[in-house]
Amino acid sequence: MQILFTDTQPKNVRLNARIVNKGDSLADLDPALSEGSDIARFKGNPGQVFEGFVSVDGALSRVAIAGAGAADAADRRLNLERSGAGLTAKYLRSGETEMVLDLGFAGLNGDDAAAVLTGVFLRGWSLDQYRTKLAQEKKVSLQTVHVIGAPEGTQAAWEREAAIAKGVEFTKKLVTEPANIVYPESFVAMCEEAFAGTGAEITVLDEAQMTELGMGALLGVGQGSARESRLLAIRWNGGEKDEAPTVLVGKGVTFDTGGISIKPAPGMEDMKWDMGGAGAVAGGMLALVSRKAKANVIGVMGLVENMPDGNAIRPGDVLTTMSGQTVEVLNTDAEGRLVLCDALHWAQEQYKPARVIDFATLTGAMIVALGNEHGGVFANDDTLADQLLGAGKATNDKLWRMPIGPAYDKLIDSPIADMKNIGGRWGGSITAAQFLHRFIKPGTPWAHCDIAGMVWSDKPGHAHDKGATGYGARLIDRLVADNFES
Ligand code: BES
Ligand code: MN
Ligand code: ZN
């Protein structure tokens, strides 16, 4: 979707929209609209949209009024996004190709207006490319939003927001594309294309290089797949030369069948988005790079496909990780931690980071605990945990703190190796986090975000249609902006 700023009312655009707060007077409008909105019980609630038609100089004008809630609401920013998203949701496939959006109402400042535009823009993303028989009236029609009445500072604020939104869209695309399109090598290729010319440095390790480094756990997961595994690093040096980087690590299982411990057939298609952690890291990096963040940040993604075949790892196999620690694989479906442990170890060796944060659709148990409202954050450092929780609140990519500790750690001791890859029946998300913790060097602040419940949604939200939510890209951008930028 294209967002254009203009000073004069564009001619020949039928659809005209404005944003109002809860309870705002609409007395300046035609009575058919002001009284009509009353009759329709339009209150200006966040995301609520009223539509009316009026005749202007003999031509019919379609007028939309979107609610942004109370001006002093605690979640004002989110409500503003909802108002913009409400407009897009209503008109995206309406047949209208253009909309004029007047942001000169509701007492908006430049940041507020940019938040509205963020909602307008993000709610517009969809992947319709494979729906070749889609009826004409169901196709996306809305292409251009002409912004008038923009408060001072809107364009500058939107420039920054648009860079971040680009990252969110990239995350959505990576997550939405099926596993025959997004597999380790193509994931890398998509990133190479997205980051080309941005100044970000890309490093890719192939299987031979990972074998050389001894990444037996990551390679073990990939060895049942016809697709080759990859380790991808995207580096952005926007900070001071001597400043130790923030390292983000993503689980990129491009499809998770479970391997020999195969998953049941119903719902297995969901496991195309088991690369949502890597998708969040890639999108978060694109946001940072696009707005030229003043920080040193590196995104590391472990990319593998978990398949069962004659060469696949078996339950009972013992793998040697790059760290030298050994793992008894009791369940080949607990593969994410096997991918992450080598990626985490490599990232620490390679970059000597100031802090490490990983993102992973790691456990179904996380969804049992927190549903689809919060990701879980496990950390060995309270400051880093608080920074993540704060960024989550600010962006609505919400997180909730979960515990770790030695008593949980004991649950993954193995009689034949240094550890096993599953704990018992209880606390499955915590034992997974404990596993990862064993690969963090003492003294390195680390946080693990289990986002299994967050990357995909069966219903539309304020910044997405049903499907990929884009979770994590904005969280990462905000974490860096608020805490690690000079
Ligand atoms: N990718 C799954 C976790 C998952 C499940 C993410 C549902 C999103 C939705 C992960 O690899 C997995 O299979 N975990 C197992 C771990 C178990 C074998 C200890 C699980 O959660 O069942
Ligand atoms: Mn699995
Ligand atoms: Zn998985």
Short mmCIF file of C-alpha atoms and ligand atoms in Angstrom, two decimals:
data_model
loop_
_atom_site.label_atom_id
_atom_site.label_comp_id
_atom_site.label_asym_id
_atom_site.label_seq_id
_atom_site.Cartn_x
_atom_site.Cartn_y
_atom_site.Cartn_z
CA MET A 1 0.00 0.00 0.00
CA GLN A 2 1.15 3.45 -0.95
CA ILE A 3 0.82 6.36 1.49
CA LEU A 4 1.07 9.82 -0.07
CA PHE A 5 1.03 13.19 1.67
CA THR A 6 -0.69 16.12 0.02
CA ASP A 7 -1.81 19.66 0.88
CA THR A 8 -4.87 19.79 -1.31
CA GLN A 9 -7.93 17.58 -1.37
CA PRO A 10 -7.32 15.10 -4.24
CA LYS A 11 -9.98 15.25 -6.94
CA ASN A 12 -12.08 12.30 -8.01
CA VAL A 13 -11.51 10.17 -4.92
CA ARG A 14 -14.85 8.92 -3.69
CA LEU A 15 -13.79 7.53 -0.33
CA ASN A 16 -13.06 10.08 2.42
CA ALA A 17 -12.05 9.10 5.93
CA ARG A 18 -11.26 10.79 9.21
CA ILE A 19 -10.26 9.69 12.71
CA VAL A 20 -12.28 10.78 15.75
CA ASN A 21 -12.00 10.25 19.46
CA LYS A 22 -14.71 8.70 21.57
CA GLY A 23 -17.45 11.27 22.11
CA ASP A 24 -16.14 13.82 19.57
CA SER A 25 -18.80 15.99 17.97
CA LEU A 26 -19.57 15.30 14.31
CA ALA A 27 -21.74 18.41 14.01
CA ASP A 28 -19.60 19.84 11.18
CA LEU A 29 -20.70 16.97 8.95
CA ASP A 30 -23.81 16.58 6.83
CA PRO A 31 -26.76 15.58 9.07
CA ALA A 32 -27.02 12.31 7.18
CA LEU A 33 -23.63 11.50 8.65
CA SER A 34 -23.72 13.10 12.09
CA GLU A 35 -27.25 11.86 12.86
CA GLY A 36 -26.63 8.65 10.94
CA SER A 37 -23.63 7.81 13.10
CA ASP A 38 -25.81 8.23 16.16
CA ILE A 39 -28.49 5.96 14.78
CA ALA A 40 -25.81 3.40 13.89
CA ARG A 41 -24.57 3.62 17.51
CA PHE A 42 -21.14 4.81 16.45
CA LYS A 43 -19.28 5.77 19.62
CA GLY A 44 -15.74 6.30 18.40
CA ASN A 45 -14.52 3.15 20.10
CA PRO A 46 -11.05 1.96 19.01
CA GLY A 47 -11.25 0.46 15.54
CA GLN A 48 -15.00 1.10 15.18
CA VAL A 49 -15.85 2.38 11.70
CA PHE A 50 -19.02 4.20 10.61
CA GLU A 51 -19.78 4.61 6.94
CA GLY A 52 -22.26 6.95 5.30
CA PHE A 53 -22.92 8.35 1.85
CA VAL A 54 -23.54 11.98 0.95
CA SER A 55 -23.99 13.76 -2.31
CA VAL A 56 -21.40 16.47 -2.96
CA ASP A 57 -21.97 18.61 -6.06
CA GLY A 58 -24.02 15.84 -7.57
CA ALA A 59 -21.39 13.14 -6.98
CA LEU A 60 -21.73 10.48 -4.32
CA SER A 61 -19.06 10.59 -1.61
CA ARG A 62 -18.40 7.66 0.65
CA VAL A 63 -17.48 8.90 4.12
CA ALA A 64 -15.82 6.74 6.74
CA ILE A 65 -15.31 7.76 10.35
CA ALA A 66 -12.95 5.63 12.41
CA GLY A 67 -12.86 5.65 16.19
CA ALA A 68 -9.65 5.97 18.19
CA GLY A 69 -11.17 5.74 21.67
CA ALA A 70 -10.59 8.23 24.46
CA ALA A 71 -7.83 10.79 23.93
CA ASP A 72 -6.33 10.02 27.35
CA ALA A 73 -6.54 6.20 27.20
CA ALA A 74 -3.50 4.36 28.57
CA ASP A 75 -3.16 2.36 25.35
CA ARG A 76 -3.66 5.38 23.13
CA ARG A 77 -0.95 4.40 20.65
CA LEU A 78 -2.49 0.97 20.11
CA ASN A 79 -5.95 2.49 19.74
CA LEU A 80 -4.67 4.86 17.08
CA GLU A 81 -3.24 1.89 15.19
CA ARG A 82 -6.59 0.18 15.55
CA SER A 83 -8.40 3.13 14.02
CA GLY A 84 -6.18 3.02 10.94
CA ALA A 85 -6.36 -0.76 10.76
CA GLY A 86 -10.16 -0.59 11.00
CA LEU A 87 -10.26 1.54 7.86
CA THR A 88 -7.98 -0.78 5.94
CA ALA A 89 -9.88 -3.87 7.08
CA LYS A 90 -13.11 -2.35 5.81
CA TYR A 91 -11.89 -1.05 2.45
CA LEU A 92 -8.98 -3.31 1.48
CA ARG A 93 -11.17 -5.50 -0.73
CA SER A 94 -14.06 -3.06 -1.15
CA GLY A 95 -13.49 -2.14 -4.77
CA GLU A 96 -12.19 1.30 -3.78
CA THR A 97 -8.65 1.85 -5.01
CA GLU A 98 -7.96 5.16 -3.28
CA MET A 99 -8.83 6.72 0.04
CA VAL A 100 -8.39 10.24 1.31
CA LEU A 101 -7.56 10.20 5.01
CA ASP A 102 -7.88 13.49 6.88
CA LEU A 103 -5.67 13.39 9.97
CA GLY A 104 -6.59 16.90 11.05
CA PHE A 105 -9.11 15.73 13.64
CA ALA A 106 -9.05 14.12 17.08
CA GLY A 107 -6.26 16.44 18.25
CA LEU A 108 -3.56 14.20 16.81
CA ASN A 109 0.11 15.17 16.94
CA GLY A 110 2.68 13.90 14.43
CA ASP A 111 3.45 10.70 16.36
CA ASP A 112 -0.25 9.97 16.78
CA ALA A 113 -0.84 10.43 13.07
CA ALA A 114 2.06 8.11 12.26
CA ALA A 115 0.53 5.49 14.57
CA VAL A 116 -2.73 5.71 12.59
CA LEU A 117 -0.76 5.23 9.37
CA THR A 118 1.05 2.25 10.86
CA GLY A 119 -2.33 0.61 11.40
CA VAL A 120 -3.50 1.55 7.91
CA PHE A 121 -0.36 0.09 6.37
CA LEU A 122 0.20 -3.08 8.41
CA ARG A 123 -3.40 -4.28 8.20
CA GLY A 124 -3.07 -4.18 4.41
CA TRP A 125 -0.56 -6.98 4.00
CA SER A 126 -1.71 -10.26 2.49
CA LEU A 127 -0.32 -13.03 0.33
CA ASP A 128 -2.83 -13.73 -2.46
CA GLN A 129 -0.34 -14.80 -5.08
CA TYR A 130 -1.37 -18.46 -5.07
CA ARG A 131 -5.13 -17.78 -5.18
CA THR A 132 -5.38 -17.63 -8.95
CA LYS A 133 -9.16 -18.13 -8.99
CA LEU A 134 -9.96 -15.47 -6.41
CA ALA A 135 -13.20 -13.71 -7.37
CA GLN A 136 -12.67 -10.15 -8.56
CA GLU A 137 -14.68 -8.71 -5.66
CA LYS A 138 -12.47 -10.50 -3.13
CA LYS A 139 -9.20 -9.15 -4.49
CA VAL A 140 -7.26 -6.39 -2.80
CA SER A 141 -8.36 -3.11 -4.38
CA LEU A 142 -7.10 -0.37 -2.07
CA GLN A 143 -3.73 0.80 -3.39
CA THR A 144 -3.27 4.39 -2.33
CA VAL A 145 -4.03 6.43 0.76
CA HIS A 146 -3.79 10.21 0.31
CA VAL A 147 -3.12 11.86 3.64
CA ILE A 148 -4.43 15.39 4.13
CA GLY A 149 -4.48 17.60 7.20
CA ALA A 150 -1.41 15.87 8.63
CA PRO A 151 -0.23 17.50 11.86
CA GLU A 152 3.30 18.86 12.01
CA GLY A 153 5.90 16.13 12.31
CA THR A 154 3.77 13.41 10.76
CA GLN A 155 5.99 12.81 7.76
CA ALA A 156 9.18 12.48 9.79
CA ALA A 157 7.48 10.16 12.27
CA TRP A 158 5.99 8.10 9.47
CA GLU A 159 9.37 7.74 7.75
CA ARG A 160 10.66 5.96 10.83
CA GLU A 161 7.49 3.92 11.28
CA ALA A 162 7.50 2.90 7.62
CA ALA A 163 11.00 1.47 8.00
CA ILE A 164 9.81 -0.60 10.95
CA ALA A 165 6.66 -1.65 9.10
CA LYS A 166 8.84 -2.94 6.28
CA GLY A 167 10.46 -5.26 8.81
CA VAL A 168 7.06 -6.45 10.06
CA GLU A 169 5.99 -7.22 6.48
CA PHE A 170 9.15 -9.21 5.89
CA THR A 171 8.46 -11.29 9.00
CA LYS A 172 4.88 -11.91 7.81
CA LYS A 173 6.05 -12.99 4.39
CA LEU A 174 8.69 -15.41 5.70
CA VAL A 175 6.16 -16.91 8.12
CA THR A 176 3.30 -17.15 5.60
CA GLU A 177 5.10 -18.68 2.63
CA PRO A 178 4.80 -22.48 2.68
CA ALA A 179 7.72 -24.80 3.38
CA ASN A 180 8.20 -25.74 -0.29
CA ILE A 181 8.97 -22.08 -0.90
CA VAL A 182 10.76 -21.13 2.32
CA TYR A 183 13.46 -23.69 3.17
CA PRO A 184 16.95 -22.99 4.53
CA GLU A 185 18.61 -22.00 1.25
CA SER A 186 15.67 -19.94 0.02
CA PHE A 187 15.32 -18.24 3.41
CA VAL A 188 18.91 -17.12 2.98
CA ALA A 189 18.23 -15.97 -0.59
CA MET A 190 15.21 -13.95 0.52
CA CYS A 191 17.32 -12.23 3.16
CA GLU A 192 20.13 -11.57 0.69
CA GLU A 193 17.60 -9.84 -1.53
CA ALA A 194 15.91 -7.90 1.27
CA PHE A 195 19.20 -6.62 2.72
CA ALA A 196 20.98 -5.96 -0.59
CA GLY A 197 22.41 -2.46 -0.70
CA THR A 198 21.52 -1.68 2.93
CA GLY A 199 25.05 -1.91 4.28
CA ALA A 200 24.27 -4.98 6.39
CA GLU A 201 26.89 -7.77 6.18
CA ILE A 202 25.62 -11.28 5.50
CA THR A 203 27.48 -14.45 6.47
CA VAL A 204 26.23 -17.91 5.51
CA LEU A 205 27.61 -21.21 6.75
CA ASP A 206 26.86 -24.33 4.71
CA GLU A 207 26.85 -27.93 5.96
CA ALA A 208 30.55 -28.52 5.24
CA GLN A 209 31.51 -25.46 7.28
CA MET A 210 29.19 -26.42 10.12
CA THR A 211 30.59 -29.97 10.12
CA GLU A 212 34.05 -28.47 10.38
CA LEU A 213 32.90 -26.44 13.40
CA GLY A 214 31.35 -29.51 15.03
CA MET A 215 27.71 -28.39 15.05
CA GLY A 216 26.44 -31.92 15.57
CA ALA A 217 23.11 -30.90 17.08
CA LEU A 218 21.95 -28.46 14.41
CA LEU A 219 23.20 -30.75 11.64
CA GLY A 220 21.58 -33.74 13.36
CA VAL A 221 18.15 -32.14 13.05
CA GLY A 222 18.68 -31.41 9.36
CA GLN A 223 20.11 -34.78 8.39
CA GLY A 224 16.75 -36.39 7.64
CA SER A 225 15.87 -33.68 5.14
CA ALA A 226 16.64 -33.42 1.44
CA ARG A 227 17.10 -29.69 2.04
CA GLU A 228 20.53 -28.56 3.19
CA SER A 229 20.83 -26.74 6.51
CA ARG A 230 22.26 -23.25 6.81
CA LEU A 231 23.44 -20.85 9.49
CA LEU A 232 22.75 -17.24 8.56
CA ALA A 233 24.14 -14.11 10.23
CA ILE A 234 23.11 -10.56 9.37
CA ARG A 235 25.32 -7.91 10.92
CA TRP A 236 24.53 -4.23 11.32
CA ASN A 237 27.30 -1.95 12.57
CA GLY A 238 25.32 1.20 13.34
CA GLY A 239 26.92 1.85 16.72
CA GLU A 240 30.34 2.77 18.07
CA LYS A 241 33.28 0.78 16.70
CA ASP A 242 34.27 -0.71 20.06
CA GLU A 243 30.74 -1.34 21.35
CA ALA A 244 30.04 -5.07 21.92
CA PRO A 245 27.05 -6.13 19.83
CA THR A 246 23.60 -7.27 20.81
CA VAL A 247 23.10 -10.72 19.31
CA LEU A 248 19.67 -12.04 18.37
CA VAL A 249 19.30 -15.74 17.65
CA GLY A 250 16.29 -17.22 15.87
CA LYS A 251 14.92 -20.75 15.55
CA GLY A 252 14.43 -21.32 11.86
CA VAL A 253 12.90 -24.76 11.47
CA THR A 254 11.37 -24.24 8.03
CA PHE A 255 9.17 -27.28 8.57
CA ASP A 256 8.82 -29.42 11.67
CA THR A 257 7.32 -32.85 11.03
CA GLY A 258 8.67 -33.97 14.40
CA GLY A 259 11.15 -36.24 12.62
CA ILE A 260 11.05 -39.94 13.60
CA SER A 261 9.00 -38.89 16.68
CA ILE A 262 6.51 -37.76 14.06
CA LYS A 263 3.68 -35.38 14.82
CA PRO A 264 0.02 -36.30 14.24
CA ALA A 265 -1.33 -35.36 10.78
CA PRO A 266 -4.07 -32.89 11.82
CA GLY A 267 -2.58 -29.46 12.16
CA MET A 268 0.89 -30.42 11.01
CA GLU A 269 0.64 -27.75 8.30
CA ASP A 270 1.06 -25.19 11.09
CA MET A 271 4.67 -26.26 11.35
CA LYS A 272 5.51 -24.21 8.26
CA TRP A 273 5.71 -21.33 10.74
CA ASP A 274 8.19 -23.08 13.00
CA MET A 275 10.71 -20.62 11.59
CA GLY A 276 8.85 -17.75 13.28
CA GLY A 277 11.77 -17.01 15.61
CA ALA A 278 14.14 -16.61 12.65
CA GLY A 279 11.39 -14.66 10.88
CA ALA A 280 11.17 -12.26 13.82
CA VAL A 281 14.95 -11.83 13.86
CA ALA A 282 15.11 -11.23 10.09
CA GLY A 283 12.25 -8.71 10.21
CA GLY A 284 13.62 -7.03 13.32
CA MET A 285 17.02 -6.67 11.64
CA LEU A 286 15.40 -5.24 8.51
CA ALA A 287 13.59 -2.66 10.65
CA LEU A 288 16.84 -1.66 12.40
CA VAL A 289 18.82 -1.53 9.18
CA SER A 290 16.10 0.37 7.29
CA ARG A 291 16.01 3.13 9.87
CA LYS A 292 19.80 3.01 10.32
CA ALA A 293 19.71 2.27 14.03
CA LYS A 294 22.69 3.59 15.97
CA ALA A 295 23.62 0.24 17.48
CA ASN A 296 25.66 -2.86 16.71
CA VAL A 297 23.23 -5.74 16.28
CA ILE A 298 23.68 -9.17 14.73
CA GLY A 299 20.87 -11.56 13.83
CA VAL A 300 21.86 -15.24 13.75
CA MET A 301 19.41 -17.78 12.34
CA GLY A 302 19.65 -21.56 12.53
CA LEU A 303 17.87 -22.84 9.42
CA VAL A 304 16.92 -26.52 9.10
CA GLU A 305 14.06 -28.75 8.09
CA ASN A 306 13.05 -31.53 10.50
CA MET A 307 12.05 -34.57 8.44
CA PRO A 308 11.88 -38.34 8.99
CA ASP A 309 13.83 -40.51 6.58
CA GLY A 310 16.41 -43.27 6.47
CA ASN A 311 19.14 -40.87 7.45
CA ALA A 312 17.20 -39.06 10.20
CA ILE A 313 18.34 -39.02 13.82
CA ARG A 314 16.67 -41.64 16.06
CA PRO A 315 15.37 -41.46 19.61
CA GLY A 316 18.30 -42.54 21.77
CA ASP A 317 20.97 -41.10 19.48
CA VAL A 318 23.69 -39.09 21.19
CA LEU A 319 24.80 -35.91 19.45
CA THR A 320 27.89 -33.85 20.15
CA THR A 321 27.27 -30.11 20.05
CA MET A 322 29.76 -27.45 18.98
CA SER A 323 30.31 -26.62 22.67
CA GLY A 324 31.53 -30.19 23.25
CA GLN A 325 28.55 -31.02 25.44
CA THR A 326 26.65 -34.16 24.43
CA VAL A 327 22.89 -34.61 24.12
CA GLU A 328 20.79 -37.75 24.27
CA VAL A 329 17.91 -37.23 21.83
CA LEU A 330 14.87 -38.80 23.48
CA ASN A 331 12.38 -37.09 21.21
CA THR A 332 13.30 -35.90 17.72
CA ASP A 333 10.39 -33.45 17.93
CA ALA A 334 12.25 -31.43 20.57
CA GLU A 335 14.47 -30.20 17.74
CA GLY A 336 14.37 -26.43 18.23
CA ARG A 337 16.69 -26.52 21.23
CA LEU A 338 19.13 -28.69 19.22
CA VAL A 339 19.26 -26.06 16.50
CA LEU A 340 19.53 -23.17 18.95
CA CYS A 341 22.25 -24.65 21.15
CA ASP A 342 24.77 -24.69 18.30
CA ALA A 343 23.61 -21.32 16.96
CA LEU A 344 23.90 -19.79 20.44
CA HIS A 345 27.34 -21.26 21.04
CA TRP A 346 28.66 -20.17 17.65
CA ALA A 347 27.25 -16.66 18.08
CA GLN A 348 28.98 -16.21 21.44
CA GLU A 349 32.32 -17.52 20.14
CA GLN A 350 32.13 -15.44 16.99
CA TYR A 351 30.89 -12.10 18.29
CA LYS A 352 31.60 -11.82 22.05
CA PRO A 353 28.20 -10.19 22.50
CA ALA A 354 27.14 -7.80 25.25
CA ARG A 355 23.90 -9.77 25.46
CA VAL A 356 22.14 -12.59 23.65
CA ILE A 357 18.41 -12.87 23.06
CA ASP A 358 16.85 -15.82 21.29
CA PHE A 359 13.41 -16.10 19.72
CA ALA A 360 11.80 -19.46 19.07
CA THR A 361 8.50 -21.23 18.53
CA LEU A 362 9.95 -23.70 20.97
CA THR A 363 7.19 -25.49 22.88
CA GLY A 364 3.49 -26.26 22.72
CA ALA A 365 3.64 -26.04 26.52
CA MET A 366 4.20 -22.29 26.20
CA ILE A 367 0.82 -21.97 24.48
CA VAL A 368 -0.78 -24.07 27.20
CA ALA A 369 0.62 -21.67 29.79
CA LEU A 370 0.10 -18.25 28.17
CA GLY A 371 -2.30 -18.82 25.28
CA ASN A 372 -2.00 -16.45 22.35
CA GLU A 373 -1.66 -13.26 24.40
CA HIS A 374 1.94 -13.31 25.63
CA GLY A 375 5.20 -14.90 24.66
CA GLY A 376 7.25 -16.24 27.57
CA VAL A 377 10.58 -14.68 28.48
CA PHE A 378 13.19 -16.64 30.43
CA ALA A 379 16.34 -14.82 31.47
CA ASN A 380 19.49 -15.01 33.58
CA ASP A 381 19.49 -11.22 33.87
CA ASP A 382 16.71 -9.10 35.38
CA THR A 383 17.69 -5.93 33.52
CA LEU A 384 17.49 -7.62 30.14
CA ALA A 385 14.19 -9.28 31.09
CA ASP A 386 12.74 -5.91 32.11
CA GLN A 387 13.97 -4.29 28.92
CA LEU A 388 12.19 -6.97 26.90
CA LEU A 389 9.00 -6.70 28.94
CA GLY A 390 9.03 -2.92 28.43
CA ALA A 391 9.53 -3.22 24.66
CA GLY A 392 6.73 -5.77 24.58
CA LYS A 393 4.33 -3.41 26.32
CA ALA A 394 5.27 -0.50 24.07
CA THR A 395 4.75 -2.43 20.83
CA ASN A 396 1.99 -4.82 21.90
CA ASP A 397 4.29 -7.74 21.04
CA LYS A 398 3.62 -8.82 24.60
CA LEU A 399 5.86 -10.94 26.85
CA TRP A 400 5.47 -12.44 30.28
CA ARG A 401 8.35 -13.45 32.56
CA MET A 402 8.80 -17.13 33.30
CA PRO A 403 11.15 -18.76 35.84
CA ILE A 404 14.38 -20.70 35.46
CA GLY A 405 16.51 -22.31 38.19
CA PRO A 406 18.71 -25.24 39.25
CA ALA A 407 15.80 -27.45 40.34
CA TYR A 408 14.40 -27.33 36.79
CA ASP A 409 17.86 -27.80 35.35
CA LYS A 410 18.24 -31.18 37.09
CA LEU A 411 15.27 -32.49 35.11
CA ILE A 412 17.30 -32.74 31.89
CA ASP A 413 20.27 -34.73 33.23
CA SER A 414 20.86 -37.91 31.21
CA PRO A 415 22.37 -41.26 32.28
CA ILE A 416 24.29 -41.62 29.00
CA ALA A 417 25.16 -38.08 27.94
CA ASP A 418 25.55 -34.60 29.46
CA MET A 419 21.85 -33.91 29.02
CA LYS A 420 18.72 -35.18 27.35
CA ASN A 421 16.65 -33.07 25.01
CA ILE A 422 13.37 -33.35 26.92
CA GLY A 423 12.38 -33.07 30.57
CA GLY A 424 9.39 -34.84 32.06
CA ARG A 425 5.73 -34.14 31.56
CA TRP A 426 5.61 -30.88 33.54
CA GLY A 427 7.09 -27.47 32.96
CA GLY A 428 8.00 -28.28 29.36
CA SER A 429 8.74 -24.68 28.39
CA ILE A 430 11.01 -24.26 31.40
CA THR A 431 13.04 -27.42 30.84
CA ALA A 432 13.48 -26.28 27.23
CA ALA A 433 14.81 -22.94 28.51
CA GLN A 434 17.14 -24.76 30.94
CA PHE A 435 18.53 -26.72 28.03
CA LEU A 436 19.41 -23.50 26.21
CA HIS A 437 20.86 -21.98 29.39
CA ARG A 438 23.50 -24.72 29.42
CA PHE A 439 24.94 -23.20 26.25
CA ILE A 440 25.26 -19.65 27.59
CA LYS A 441 28.72 -18.62 28.76
CA PRO A 442 28.85 -17.51 32.40
CA GLY A 443 28.52 -13.74 32.67
CA THR A 444 26.66 -13.27 29.38
CA PRO A 445 23.24 -11.68 29.87
CA TRP A 446 20.78 -13.91 28.03
CA ALA A 447 17.06 -14.05 27.45
CA HIS A 448 15.00 -16.66 25.66
CA CYS A 449 11.62 -15.76 24.19
CA ASP A 450 9.31 -18.69 23.53
CA ILE A 451 6.89 -17.24 21.00
CA ALA A 452 5.08 -20.43 19.91
CA GLY A 453 1.67 -18.87 20.59
CA MET A 454 2.37 -15.52 18.95
CA VAL A 455 3.51 -15.84 15.36
CA TRP A 456 0.25 -17.11 13.88
CA SER A 457 -3.34 -16.15 14.62
CA ASP A 458 -6.66 -17.67 13.58
CA LYS A 459 -8.30 -14.27 13.82
CA PRO A 460 -7.43 -10.78 12.55
CA GLY A 461 -5.73 -8.34 14.94
CA HIS A 462 -4.99 -4.61 14.84
CA ALA A 463 -1.84 -5.05 12.80
CA HIS A 464 -2.59 -8.20 10.82
CA ASP A 465 -5.23 -10.24 9.07
CA LYS A 466 -5.71 -13.80 10.24
CA GLY A 467 -2.46 -15.69 9.69
CA ALA A 468 1.02 -14.32 10.29
CA THR A 469 1.06 -11.64 12.98
CA GLY A 470 4.55 -10.29 12.28
CA TYR A 471 5.29 -10.78 15.98
CA GLY A 472 8.78 -9.89 17.13
CA ALA A 473 9.98 -7.42 14.50
CA ARG A 474 8.65 -4.40 16.34
CA LEU A 475 9.65 -5.86 19.70
CA ILE A 476 13.25 -6.17 18.54
CA ASP A 477 13.27 -2.70 17.02
CA ARG A 478 11.93 -1.14 20.20
CA LEU A 479 14.21 -3.12 22.50
CA VAL A 480 17.20 -1.73 20.66
CA ALA A 481 15.79 1.80 20.26
CA ASP A 482 14.96 2.21 23.94
CA ASN A 483 18.00 0.55 25.46
CA PHE A 484 20.99 0.07 23.18
CA GLU A 485 21.16 3.07 20.89
CA SER A 486 23.65 5.83 21.42
N1 BES B 1 7.73 -26.47 17.04
C1 BES B 1 7.28 -27.23 18.14
C2 BES B 1 6.55 -26.37 19.18
C3 BES B 1 5.24 -25.78 18.73
C4 BES B 1 4.08 -26.49 18.92
C5 BES B 1 5.19 -24.54 18.18
C6 BES B 1 2.87 -25.94 18.51
C7 BES B 1 4.00 -23.98 17.79
C8 BES B 1 2.83 -24.68 17.96
C9 BES B 1 8.45 -27.89 18.82
O1 BES B 1 9.51 -28.25 17.99
C10 BES B 1 7.94 -29.14 19.44
O2 BES B 1 7.55 -30.00 18.71
N2 BES B 1 7.97 -29.20 20.76
C11 BES B 1 7.48 -30.33 21.45
C12 BES B 1 8.46 -30.62 22.57
C13 BES B 1 8.23 -31.93 23.24
C14 BES B 1 8.56 -33.07 22.29
C15 BES B 1 9.10 -31.99 24.46
C16 BES B 1 6.11 -29.98 22.01
O3 BES B 1 5.89 -28.84 22.39
O4 BES B 1 5.25 -30.86 21.99
MN MN B 2 9.24 -30.17 17.15
ZN ZN B 3 9.72 -27.17 16.27
#
